[in-house]
Amino acid sequence: MQDYHIHPGYSIDAADCPLKDYCERALALNLKEIAFTTHFEAEPERRHLDWFVRVNGEIRPMEVDEWLKFYFAEIEKLKEEYKDRLAIKIGLEVGYFEGIEEKISKLKEKYPFDFLIGSIHTLDHLAISSKKEAYQLFVRYSAEEIINKYFVRLENLVKSGLFEVIGHLDLFLRYGLNFFELEKLLVFDEKIRDIFYLIKQKGQIIEFNTSALRRGHNFIHPHQFYFEKLLLAGIDKFVIGSDAHTLSELGYESQKALELLKKYNLKPVSLARGKWVIWEDF
């Protein structure tokens, strides 16, 4: 099994836990490969909130990318140490917004990431992943307006071509369900269909993100509704991620994600330096 969405202590909203502890925990869980995907946020309006990383217990500004040298050095050392027991990947989870493209392009030229996850974390400069901030969005807009805003941004994320993986594709469900019935948030129209076809055309990979399960929901991102629409668009490449921010969340319910993929005769893919292969062992 795999966990391709892990926030180590470099992410300021994650536990300040040594990366080696994640590797040892992964072995205990019989994971075959893991990926560290520290948050990378650069939305100007949220600079005072999000633009920070933790390096050796010290909070540093994220926009000075020297911290990535520490990040790569530490993970490369672990890759060597665990090379015969655990495949370790280097990535980032990027909070996408229109305007970040040049910055991400330069980072990819400078650093040899295995892959980047492109995720939508904000709308109107408010974090839809935050219960407190999401409230301000969901009381301001109708479900239809939220869905439209989200998928317009998703379309631009896909068009950028900068991200190998699309993270938790329907994250608006996390707190949207506190305000709207599920049926209001499961929307599929011609525009969304075209975005899914574009994902297929770009060869991008969808993350099966299990974090909704530990938040009390009975679905994985993407919800079965959207998952089946993705399949209809011909999308057949997926990775499994827990979105872990603590050791206890590593690999969370990954077996359920794997079983759902197997139900549709699908296997996760493995990524290295932007290239994918099917995990034949599954």
PDB file of C-alpha atoms in Angstrom:
ATOM      1  CA  MET A   1       0.000   0.000   0.000  1.00  0.00           C
ATOM      2  CA  GLN A   2       0.976   3.613  -0.273  1.00  0.00           C
ATOM      3  CA  ASP A   3       0.420   6.971   1.376  1.00  0.00           C
ATOM      4  CA  TYR A   4       1.117   9.803  -1.037  1.00  0.00           C
ATOM      5  CA  HIS A   5      -0.106  12.708   1.084  1.00  0.00           C
ATOM      6  CA  ILE A   6       1.872  13.216   4.298  1.00  0.00           C
ATOM      7  CA  HIS A   7       2.496  16.533   6.048  1.00  0.00           C
ATOM      8  CA  PRO A   8       5.662  16.236   8.141  1.00  0.00           C
ATOM      9  CA  GLY A   9       6.794  18.810  10.688  1.00  0.00           C
ATOM     10  CA  TYR A  10       7.764  21.222   7.911  1.00  0.00           C
ATOM     11  CA  SER A  11       4.044  22.040   7.577  1.00  0.00           C
ATOM     12  CA  ILE A  12       3.147  24.457  10.358  1.00  0.00           C
ATOM     13  CA  ASP A  13      -0.282  22.843  10.850  1.00  0.00           C
ATOM     14  CA  ALA A  14       1.305  19.416  11.349  1.00  0.00           C
ATOM     15  CA  ALA A  15       2.847  17.821  14.411  1.00  0.00           C
ATOM     16  CA  ASP A  16       6.531  18.663  14.797  1.00  0.00           C
ATOM     17  CA  CYS A  17       7.525  15.053  14.363  1.00  0.00           C
ATOM     18  CA  PRO A  18      10.787  13.700  12.869  1.00  0.00           C
ATOM     19  CA  LEU A  19      10.451  12.375   9.320  1.00  0.00           C
ATOM     20  CA  LYS A  20      12.230   9.199  10.413  1.00  0.00           C
ATOM     21  CA  ASP A  21       9.316   8.459  12.754  1.00  0.00           C
ATOM     22  CA  TYR A  22       6.977   8.453   9.750  1.00  0.00           C
ATOM     23  CA  CYS A  23       9.266   5.996   7.986  1.00  0.00           C
ATOM     24  CA  GLU A  24       9.287   3.651  10.976  1.00  0.00           C
ATOM     25  CA  ARG A  25       5.517   3.936  11.339  1.00  0.00           C
ATOM     26  CA  ALA A  26       5.110   3.213   7.618  1.00  0.00           C
ATOM     27  CA  LEU A  27       7.107  -0.008   7.997  1.00  0.00           C
ATOM     28  CA  ALA A  28       4.965  -1.017  10.971  1.00  0.00           C
ATOM     29  CA  LEU A  29       1.870  -0.499   8.798  1.00  0.00           C
ATOM     30  CA  ASN A  30       3.404  -2.520   5.936  1.00  0.00           C
ATOM     31  CA  LEU A  31       3.279   0.452   3.588  1.00  0.00           C
ATOM     32  CA  LYS A  32       5.312  -0.016   0.411  1.00  0.00           C
ATOM     33  CA  GLU A  33       5.882   3.654  -0.349  1.00  0.00           C
ATOM     34  CA  ILE A  34       5.219   7.050   1.157  1.00  0.00           C
ATOM     35  CA  ALA A  35       5.483  10.634  -0.019  1.00  0.00           C
ATOM     36  CA  PHE A  36       6.183  13.716   2.034  1.00  0.00           C
ATOM     37  CA  THR A  37       4.067  16.578   0.730  1.00  0.00           C
ATOM     38  CA  THR A  38       4.681  19.687   2.820  1.00  0.00           C
ATOM     39  CA  HIS A  39       2.220  22.530   2.327  1.00  0.00           C
ATOM     40  CA  PHE A  40       3.253  25.258  -0.095  1.00  0.00           C
ATOM     41  CA  GLU A  41       0.988  28.304   0.066  1.00  0.00           C
ATOM     42  CA  ALA A  42       1.678  31.633  -1.617  1.00  0.00           C
ATOM     43  CA  GLU A  43      -1.617  33.480  -1.962  1.00  0.00           C
ATOM     44  CA  PRO A  44      -0.623  37.134  -1.328  1.00  0.00           C
ATOM     45  CA  GLU A  45      -3.734  37.975   0.690  1.00  0.00           C
ATOM     46  CA  ARG A  46      -2.911  35.162   3.131  1.00  0.00           C
ATOM     47  CA  ARG A  47       0.780  35.834   3.544  1.00  0.00           C
ATOM     48  CA  HIS A  48       0.428  36.518   7.276  1.00  0.00           C
ATOM     49  CA  LEU A  49      -1.405  33.201   7.751  1.00  0.00           C
ATOM     50  CA  ASP A  50       0.079  30.573   5.468  1.00  0.00           C
ATOM     51  CA  TRP A  51       3.482  31.559   4.149  1.00  0.00           C
ATOM     52  CA  PHE A  52       5.546  29.696   6.752  1.00  0.00           C
ATOM     53  CA  VAL A  53       7.388  26.422   7.230  1.00  0.00           C
ATOM     54  CA  ARG A  54       9.010  24.798  10.250  1.00  0.00           C
ATOM     55  CA  VAL A  55      12.691  23.897   9.925  1.00  0.00           C
ATOM     56  CA  ASN A  56      14.464  22.307  12.904  1.00  0.00           C
ATOM     57  CA  GLY A  57      11.701  23.576  15.164  1.00  0.00           C
ATOM     58  CA  GLU A  58      12.034  27.145  13.884  1.00  0.00           C
ATOM     59  CA  ILE A  59       9.263  28.910  11.932  1.00  0.00           C
ATOM     60  CA  ARG A  60      10.637  30.439   8.744  1.00  0.00           C
ATOM     61  CA  PRO A  61       9.146  32.392   5.816  1.00  0.00           C
ATOM     62  CA  MET A  62       8.121  30.025   3.038  1.00  0.00           C
ATOM     63  CA  GLU A  63       8.855  32.376   0.136  1.00  0.00           C
ATOM     64  CA  VAL A  64      12.607  32.143   0.818  1.00  0.00           C
ATOM     65  CA  ASP A  65      13.001  28.738  -0.793  1.00  0.00           C
ATOM     66  CA  GLU A  66      16.306  27.922   0.909  1.00  0.00           C
ATOM     67  CA  TRP A  67      14.292  25.746   3.304  1.00  0.00           C
ATOM     68  CA  LEU A  68      13.785  23.305   0.451  1.00  0.00           C
ATOM     69  CA  LYS A  69      17.502  22.480   0.538  1.00  0.00           C
ATOM     70  CA  PHE A  70      17.050  21.183   4.102  1.00  0.00           C
ATOM     71  CA  TYR A  71      13.889  19.354   3.036  1.00  0.00           C
ATOM     72  CA  PHE A  72      15.550  17.586   0.130  1.00  0.00           C
ATOM     73  CA  ALA A  73      18.726  16.793   2.078  1.00  0.00           C
ATOM     74  CA  GLU A  74      16.781  15.205   4.920  1.00  0.00           C
ATOM     75  CA  ILE A  75      14.544  13.129   2.650  1.00  0.00           C
ATOM     76  CA  GLU A  76      17.408  12.039   0.391  1.00  0.00           C
ATOM     77  CA  LYS A  77      19.236  10.762   3.483  1.00  0.00           C
ATOM     78  CA  LEU A  78      16.147   8.767   4.492  1.00  0.00           C
ATOM     79  CA  LYS A  79      15.769   7.421   0.949  1.00  0.00           C
ATOM     80  CA  GLU A  80      19.244   5.947   1.204  1.00  0.00           C
ATOM     81  CA  GLU A  81      18.690   4.588   4.708  1.00  0.00           C
ATOM     82  CA  TYR A  82      15.405   2.870   3.832  1.00  0.00           C
ATOM     83  CA  LYS A  83      16.062   2.048   0.173  1.00  0.00           C
ATOM     84  CA  ASP A  84      15.615  -1.720   0.582  1.00  0.00           C
ATOM     85  CA  ARG A  85      12.547  -1.454   2.821  1.00  0.00           C
ATOM     86  CA  LEU A  86      10.491   1.599   1.875  1.00  0.00           C
ATOM     87  CA  ALA A  87      10.169   3.763  -1.220  1.00  0.00           C
ATOM     88  CA  ILE A  88      10.186   7.430  -0.156  1.00  0.00           C
ATOM     89  CA  LYS A  89       9.041  10.223  -2.470  1.00  0.00           C
ATOM     90  CA  ILE A  90       9.565  13.982  -2.312  1.00  0.00           C
ATOM     91  CA  GLY A  91       6.663  16.274  -3.094  1.00  0.00           C
ATOM     92  CA  LEU A  92       4.717  19.348  -2.080  1.00  0.00           C
ATOM     93  CA  GLU A  93       1.025  20.039  -1.735  1.00  0.00           C
ATOM     94  CA  VAL A  94       0.498  23.387  -3.437  1.00  0.00           C
ATOM     95  CA  GLY A  95      -2.496  25.529  -2.598  1.00  0.00           C
ATOM     96  CA  TYR A  96      -3.460  26.603  -6.096  1.00  0.00           C
ATOM     97  CA  PHE A  97      -4.722  30.037  -7.016  1.00  0.00           C
ATOM     98  CA  GLU A  98      -4.507  31.988 -10.247  1.00  0.00           C
ATOM     99  CA  GLY A  99      -1.144  33.742 -10.184  1.00  0.00           C
ATOM    100  CA  ILE A 100       1.033  31.061  -8.612  1.00  0.00           C
ATOM    101  CA  GLU A 101       2.021  29.445 -11.912  1.00  0.00           C
ATOM    102  CA  GLU A 102       5.355  31.197 -12.479  1.00  0.00           C
ATOM    103  CA  LYS A 103       6.510  30.561  -8.915  1.00  0.00           C
ATOM    104  CA  ILE A 104       5.710  26.844  -9.157  1.00  0.00           C
ATOM    105  CA  SER A 105       7.303  26.526 -12.568  1.00  0.00           C
ATOM    106  CA  LYS A 106      10.552  27.972 -11.215  1.00  0.00           C
ATOM    107  CA  LEU A 107      10.487  25.677  -8.188  1.00  0.00           C
ATOM    108  CA  LYS A 108      10.104  22.642 -10.460  1.00  0.00           C
ATOM    109  CA  GLU A 109      13.085  23.784 -12.526  1.00  0.00           C
ATOM    110  CA  LYS A 110      15.210  24.230  -9.414  1.00  0.00           C
ATOM    111  CA  TYR A 111      14.251  21.152  -7.365  1.00  0.00           C
ATOM    112  CA  PRO A 112      13.788  17.523  -8.537  1.00  0.00           C
ATOM    113  CA  PHE A 113      10.385  16.758  -7.020  1.00  0.00           C
ATOM    114  CA  ASP A 114       8.884  13.348  -7.631  1.00  0.00           C
ATOM    115  CA  PHE A 115       5.517  15.047  -7.996  1.00  0.00           C
ATOM    116  CA  LEU A 116       3.417  17.986  -6.874  1.00  0.00           C
ATOM    117  CA  ILE A 117      -0.140  17.819  -5.601  1.00  0.00           C
ATOM    118  CA  GLY A 118      -2.289  20.707  -6.779  1.00  0.00           C
ATOM    119  CA  SER A 119      -5.088  21.411  -4.313  1.00  0.00           C
ATOM    120  CA  ILE A 120      -7.729  24.074  -3.948  1.00  0.00           C
ATOM    121  CA  HIS A 121      -7.619  25.333  -0.378  1.00  0.00           C
ATOM    122  CA  THR A 122      -9.196  28.775  -0.702  1.00  0.00           C
ATOM    123  CA  LEU A 123     -12.036  30.659  -2.325  1.00  0.00           C
ATOM    124  CA  ASP A 124     -12.300  34.439  -1.915  1.00  0.00           C
ATOM    125  CA  HIS A 125      -9.041  34.186   0.079  1.00  0.00           C
ATOM    126  CA  LEU A 126     -10.811  32.124   2.747  1.00  0.00           C
ATOM    127  CA  ALA A 127      -9.720  28.573   3.570  1.00  0.00           C
ATOM    128  CA  ILE A 128     -12.422  26.057   2.702  1.00  0.00           C
ATOM    129  CA  SER A 129     -10.326  23.512   4.606  1.00  0.00           C
ATOM    130  CA  SER A 130     -10.790  25.488   7.832  1.00  0.00           C
ATOM    131  CA  LYS A 131     -14.043  25.098   9.767  1.00  0.00           C
ATOM    132  CA  LYS A 132     -13.880  28.692  11.006  1.00  0.00           C
ATOM    133  CA  GLU A 133     -13.074  30.292   7.657  1.00  0.00           C
ATOM    134  CA  ALA A 134     -15.354  28.016   5.617  1.00  0.00           C
ATOM    135  CA  TYR A 135     -18.285  29.298   7.681  1.00  0.00           C
ATOM    136  CA  GLN A 136     -17.747  32.772   6.205  1.00  0.00           C
ATOM    137  CA  LEU A 137     -17.997  31.346   2.689  1.00  0.00           C
ATOM    138  CA  PHE A 138     -20.926  29.025   3.116  1.00  0.00           C
ATOM    139  CA  VAL A 139     -23.157  31.621   4.746  1.00  0.00           C
ATOM    140  CA  ARG A 140     -22.309  34.104   1.976  1.00  0.00           C
ATOM    141  CA  TYR A 141     -22.974  31.961  -1.090  1.00  0.00           C
ATOM    142  CA  SER A 142     -25.437  29.374  -2.307  1.00  0.00           C
ATOM    143  CA  ALA A 143     -24.300  25.811  -2.954  1.00  0.00           C
ATOM    144  CA  GLU A 144     -24.480  26.513  -6.683  1.00  0.00           C
ATOM    145  CA  GLU A 145     -22.215  29.556  -6.338  1.00  0.00           C
ATOM    146  CA  ILE A 146     -19.674  27.649  -4.245  1.00  0.00           C
ATOM    147  CA  ILE A 147     -19.584  24.794  -6.749  1.00  0.00           C
ATOM    148  CA  ASN A 148     -19.129  27.202  -9.645  1.00  0.00           C
ATOM    149  CA  LYS A 149     -16.287  29.079  -7.938  1.00  0.00           C
ATOM    150  CA  TYR A 150     -14.569  25.833  -7.027  1.00  0.00           C
ATOM    151  CA  PHE A 151     -14.709  24.254 -10.468  1.00  0.00           C
ATOM    152  CA  VAL A 152     -13.624  27.437 -12.238  1.00  0.00           C
ATOM    153  CA  ARG A 153     -10.488  27.325 -10.108  1.00  0.00           C
ATOM    154  CA  LEU A 154     -10.089  23.589 -10.670  1.00  0.00           C
ATOM    155  CA  GLU A 155     -10.235  24.156 -14.423  1.00  0.00           C
ATOM    156  CA  ASN A 156      -7.408  26.697 -14.171  1.00  0.00           C
ATOM    157  CA  LEU A 157      -5.394  24.332 -11.968  1.00  0.00           C
ATOM    158  CA  VAL A 158      -5.731  21.596 -14.580  1.00  0.00           C
ATOM    159  CA  LYS A 159      -4.914  23.922 -17.466  1.00  0.00           C
ATOM    160  CA  SER A 160      -1.695  25.043 -15.767  1.00  0.00           C
ATOM    161  CA  GLY A 161      -0.249  21.565 -16.343  1.00  0.00           C
ATOM    162  CA  LEU A 162       2.052  22.052 -13.349  1.00  0.00           C
ATOM    163  CA  PHE A 163       0.682  19.342 -11.099  1.00  0.00           C
ATOM    164  CA  GLU A 164       1.014  15.609 -11.521  1.00  0.00           C
ATOM    165  CA  VAL A 165      -1.648  14.924  -8.883  1.00  0.00           C
ATOM    166  CA  ILE A 166      -4.958  16.649  -8.104  1.00  0.00           C
ATOM    167  CA  GLY A 167      -5.604  16.601  -4.357  1.00  0.00           C
ATOM    168  CA  HIS A 168      -8.957  15.922  -2.633  1.00  0.00           C
ATOM    169  CA  LEU A 169     -10.897  16.948  -5.749  1.00  0.00           C
ATOM    170  CA  ASP A 170     -14.155  17.782  -3.936  1.00  0.00           C
ATOM    171  CA  LEU A 171     -12.822  19.379  -0.747  1.00  0.00           C
ATOM    172  CA  PHE A 172     -15.851  21.688  -0.607  1.00  0.00           C
ATOM    173  CA  LEU A 173     -17.750  18.709   0.825  1.00  0.00           C
ATOM    174  CA  ARG A 174     -15.721  18.786   4.059  1.00  0.00           C
ATOM    175  CA  TYR A 175     -17.581  21.701   5.629  1.00  0.00           C
ATOM    176  CA  GLY A 176     -20.160  22.359   2.941  1.00  0.00           C
ATOM    177  CA  LEU A 177     -22.170  19.497   4.396  1.00  0.00           C
ATOM    178  CA  ASN A 178     -22.615  21.566   7.560  1.00  0.00           C
ATOM    179  CA  PHE A 179     -24.663  24.017   5.506  1.00  0.00           C
ATOM    180  CA  PHE A 180     -26.159  22.160   2.549  1.00  0.00           C
ATOM    181  CA  GLU A 181     -27.689  18.770   1.845  1.00  0.00           C
ATOM    182  CA  LEU A 182     -25.347  16.366   0.049  1.00  0.00           C
ATOM    183  CA  GLU A 183     -27.546  16.416  -3.063  1.00  0.00           C
ATOM    184  CA  LYS A 184     -26.953  20.165  -3.400  1.00  0.00           C
ATOM    185  CA  LEU A 185     -23.194  19.653  -3.451  1.00  0.00           C
ATOM    186  CA  LEU A 186     -23.090  16.683  -5.812  1.00  0.00           C
ATOM    187  CA  VAL A 187     -23.448  18.561  -9.071  1.00  0.00           C
ATOM    188  CA  PHE A 188     -22.455  17.455 -12.538  1.00  0.00           C
ATOM    189  CA  ASP A 189     -22.972  19.517 -15.670  1.00  0.00           C
ATOM    190  CA  GLU A 190     -21.379  20.037 -19.063  1.00  0.00           C
ATOM    191  CA  LYS A 191     -18.686  22.354 -17.676  1.00  0.00           C
ATOM    192  CA  ILE A 192     -17.584  19.881 -15.004  1.00  0.00           C
ATOM    193  CA  ARG A 193     -17.657  17.062 -17.544  1.00  0.00           C
ATOM    194  CA  ASP A 194     -15.339  19.073 -19.795  1.00  0.00           C
ATOM    195  CA  ILE A 195     -12.942  19.663 -16.876  1.00  0.00           C
ATOM    196  CA  PHE A 196     -12.811  15.916 -16.239  1.00  0.00           C
ATOM    197  CA  TYR A 197     -12.056  15.300 -19.919  1.00  0.00           C
ATOM    198  CA  LEU A 198      -9.291  17.903 -19.654  1.00  0.00           C
ATOM    199  CA  ILE A 199      -7.811  16.042 -16.664  1.00  0.00           C
ATOM    200  CA  LYS A 200      -7.745  12.922 -18.812  1.00  0.00           C
ATOM    201  CA  GLN A 201      -6.163  14.824 -21.700  1.00  0.00           C
ATOM    202  CA  LYS A 202      -3.454  16.252 -19.447  1.00  0.00           C
ATOM    203  CA  GLY A 203      -2.706  12.826 -17.978  1.00  0.00           C
ATOM    204  CA  GLN A 204      -3.133  14.066 -14.428  1.00  0.00           C
ATOM    205  CA  ILE A 205      -3.609  11.672 -11.524  1.00  0.00           C
ATOM    206  CA  ILE A 206      -6.455  11.844  -9.018  1.00  0.00           C
ATOM    207  CA  GLU A 207      -5.764  11.431  -5.329  1.00  0.00           C
ATOM    208  CA  PHE A 208      -7.970   9.073  -3.328  1.00  0.00           C
ATOM    209  CA  ASN A 209      -7.878  11.086  -0.108  1.00  0.00           C
ATOM    210  CA  THR A 210      -9.163   9.279   2.981  1.00  0.00           C
ATOM    211  CA  SER A 211      -9.216  12.299   5.323  1.00  0.00           C
ATOM    212  CA  ALA A 212     -13.025  12.648   5.111  1.00  0.00           C
ATOM    213  CA  LEU A 213     -13.390   9.279   6.858  1.00  0.00           C
ATOM    214  CA  ARG A 214     -11.567  10.429   9.967  1.00  0.00           C
ATOM    215  CA  ARG A 215     -13.770  13.540  10.029  1.00  0.00           C
ATOM    216  CA  GLY A 216     -16.892  11.459  10.391  1.00  0.00           C
ATOM    217  CA  HIS A 217     -17.971  11.319   6.743  1.00  0.00           C
ATOM    218  CA  ASN A 218     -18.764   8.041   4.993  1.00  0.00           C
ATOM    219  CA  PHE A 219     -16.924   8.802   1.763  1.00  0.00           C
ATOM    220  CA  ILE A 220     -13.446   9.241   0.359  1.00  0.00           C
ATOM    221  CA  HIS A 221     -12.457  12.295  -1.701  1.00  0.00           C
ATOM    222  CA  PRO A 222     -13.545  12.213  -4.468  1.00  0.00           C
ATOM    223  CA  HIS A 223     -17.030  11.139  -3.450  1.00  0.00           C
ATOM    224  CA  GLN A 224     -18.336   8.050  -5.267  1.00  0.00           C
ATOM    225  CA  PHE A 225     -20.555  10.376  -7.333  1.00  0.00           C
ATOM    226  CA  TYR A 226     -17.579  12.288  -8.733  1.00  0.00           C
ATOM    227  CA  PHE A 227     -15.379   9.193  -8.850  1.00  0.00           C
ATOM    228  CA  GLU A 228     -17.786   7.474 -11.230  1.00  0.00           C
ATOM    229  CA  LYS A 229     -17.974  10.592 -13.398  1.00  0.00           C
ATOM    230  CA  LEU A 230     -14.180  10.620 -13.566  1.00  0.00           C
ATOM    231  CA  LEU A 231     -14.209   7.016 -14.719  1.00  0.00           C
ATOM    232  CA  LEU A 232     -16.739   7.887 -17.428  1.00  0.00           C
ATOM    233  CA  ALA A 233     -14.278  10.537 -18.643  1.00  0.00           C
ATOM    234  CA  GLY A 234     -11.683   7.782 -19.062  1.00  0.00           C
ATOM    235  CA  ILE A 235      -9.580   8.688 -16.024  1.00  0.00           C
ATOM    236  CA  ASP A 236      -7.885   5.582 -14.657  1.00  0.00           C
ATOM    237  CA  LYS A 237      -4.824   6.789 -12.725  1.00  0.00           C
ATOM    238  CA  PHE A 238      -5.067   7.252  -8.959  1.00  0.00           C
ATOM    239  CA  VAL A 239      -2.865   7.487  -5.879  1.00  0.00           C
ATOM    240  CA  ILE A 240      -3.911   6.937  -2.264  1.00  0.00           C
ATOM    241  CA  GLY A 241      -3.266   9.564   0.399  1.00  0.00           C
ATOM    242  CA  SER A 242      -4.263  10.028   4.036  1.00  0.00           C
ATOM    243  CA  ASP A 243      -3.514  13.769   4.296  1.00  0.00           C
ATOM    244  CA  ALA A 244      -1.739  12.879   7.530  1.00  0.00           C
ATOM    245  CA  HIS A 245      -0.696  15.700   9.833  1.00  0.00           C
ATOM    246  CA  THR A 246       0.253  13.372  12.703  1.00  0.00           C
ATOM    247  CA  LEU A 247       1.824   9.923  13.002  1.00  0.00           C
ATOM    248  CA  SER A 248      -1.494   8.396  14.035  1.00  0.00           C
ATOM    249  CA  GLU A 249      -3.092   9.535  10.763  1.00  0.00           C
ATOM    250  CA  LEU A 250      -0.497   7.891   8.524  1.00  0.00           C
ATOM    251  CA  GLY A 251      -2.101   5.343   6.190  1.00  0.00           C
ATOM    252  CA  TYR A 252      -5.536   6.051   7.655  1.00  0.00           C
ATOM    253  CA  GLU A 253      -8.151   3.749   6.055  1.00  0.00           C
ATOM    254  CA  SER A 254      -5.980   3.292   2.985  1.00  0.00           C
ATOM    255  CA  GLN A 255      -7.301  -0.247   2.695  1.00  0.00           C
ATOM    256  CA  LYS A 256     -10.800   1.122   2.013  1.00  0.00           C
ATOM    257  CA  ALA A 257      -9.442   3.267  -0.798  1.00  0.00           C
ATOM    258  CA  LEU A 258      -7.583   0.292  -2.226  1.00  0.00           C
ATOM    259  CA  GLU A 259     -10.680  -1.898  -2.063  1.00  0.00           C
ATOM    260  CA  LEU A 260     -12.709   0.688  -3.941  1.00  0.00           C
ATOM    261  CA  LEU A 261     -10.084   0.860  -6.676  1.00  0.00           C
ATOM    262  CA  LYS A 262     -10.035  -2.948  -6.882  1.00  0.00           C
ATOM    263  CA  LYS A 263     -13.818  -2.972  -7.218  1.00  0.00           C
ATOM    264  CA  TYR A 264     -13.375  -1.100 -10.491  1.00  0.00           C
ATOM    265  CA  ASN A 265     -10.385  -3.200 -11.545  1.00  0.00           C
ATOM    266  CA  LEU A 266      -7.997  -0.300 -10.964  1.00  0.00           C
ATOM    267  CA  LYS A 267      -4.559  -0.172  -9.354  1.00  0.00           C
ATOM    268  CA  PRO A 268      -2.742   2.800  -7.805  1.00  0.00           C
ATOM    269  CA  VAL A 269       0.165   4.318  -9.668  1.00  0.00           C
ATOM    270  CA  SER A 270       3.646   4.993  -8.358  1.00  0.00           C
ATOM    271  CA  LEU A 271       5.397   8.275  -9.166  1.00  0.00           C
ATOM    272  CA  ALA A 272       9.069   9.188  -9.495  1.00  0.00           C
ATOM    273  CA  ARG A 273      10.385  12.423 -11.006  1.00  0.00           C
ATOM    274  CA  GLY A 274       7.015  13.134 -12.615  1.00  0.00           C
ATOM    275  CA  LYS A 275       6.724   9.731 -14.299  1.00  0.00           C
ATOM    276  CA  TRP A 276       4.152   7.120 -13.303  1.00  0.00           C
ATOM    277  CA  VAL A 277       3.949   3.328 -13.387  1.00  0.00           C
ATOM    278  CA  ILE A 278       1.117   1.006 -12.357  1.00  0.00           C
ATOM    279  CA  TRP A 279       1.588  -0.752  -9.009  1.00  0.00           C
ATOM    280  CA  GLU A 280       1.399  -4.344 -10.251  1.00  0.00           C
ATOM    281  CA  ASP A 281       1.745  -5.783  -6.735  1.00  0.00           C
ATOM    282  CA  PHE A 282      -1.706  -4.608  -5.684  1.00  0.00           C
TER     283      PHE A 282
END
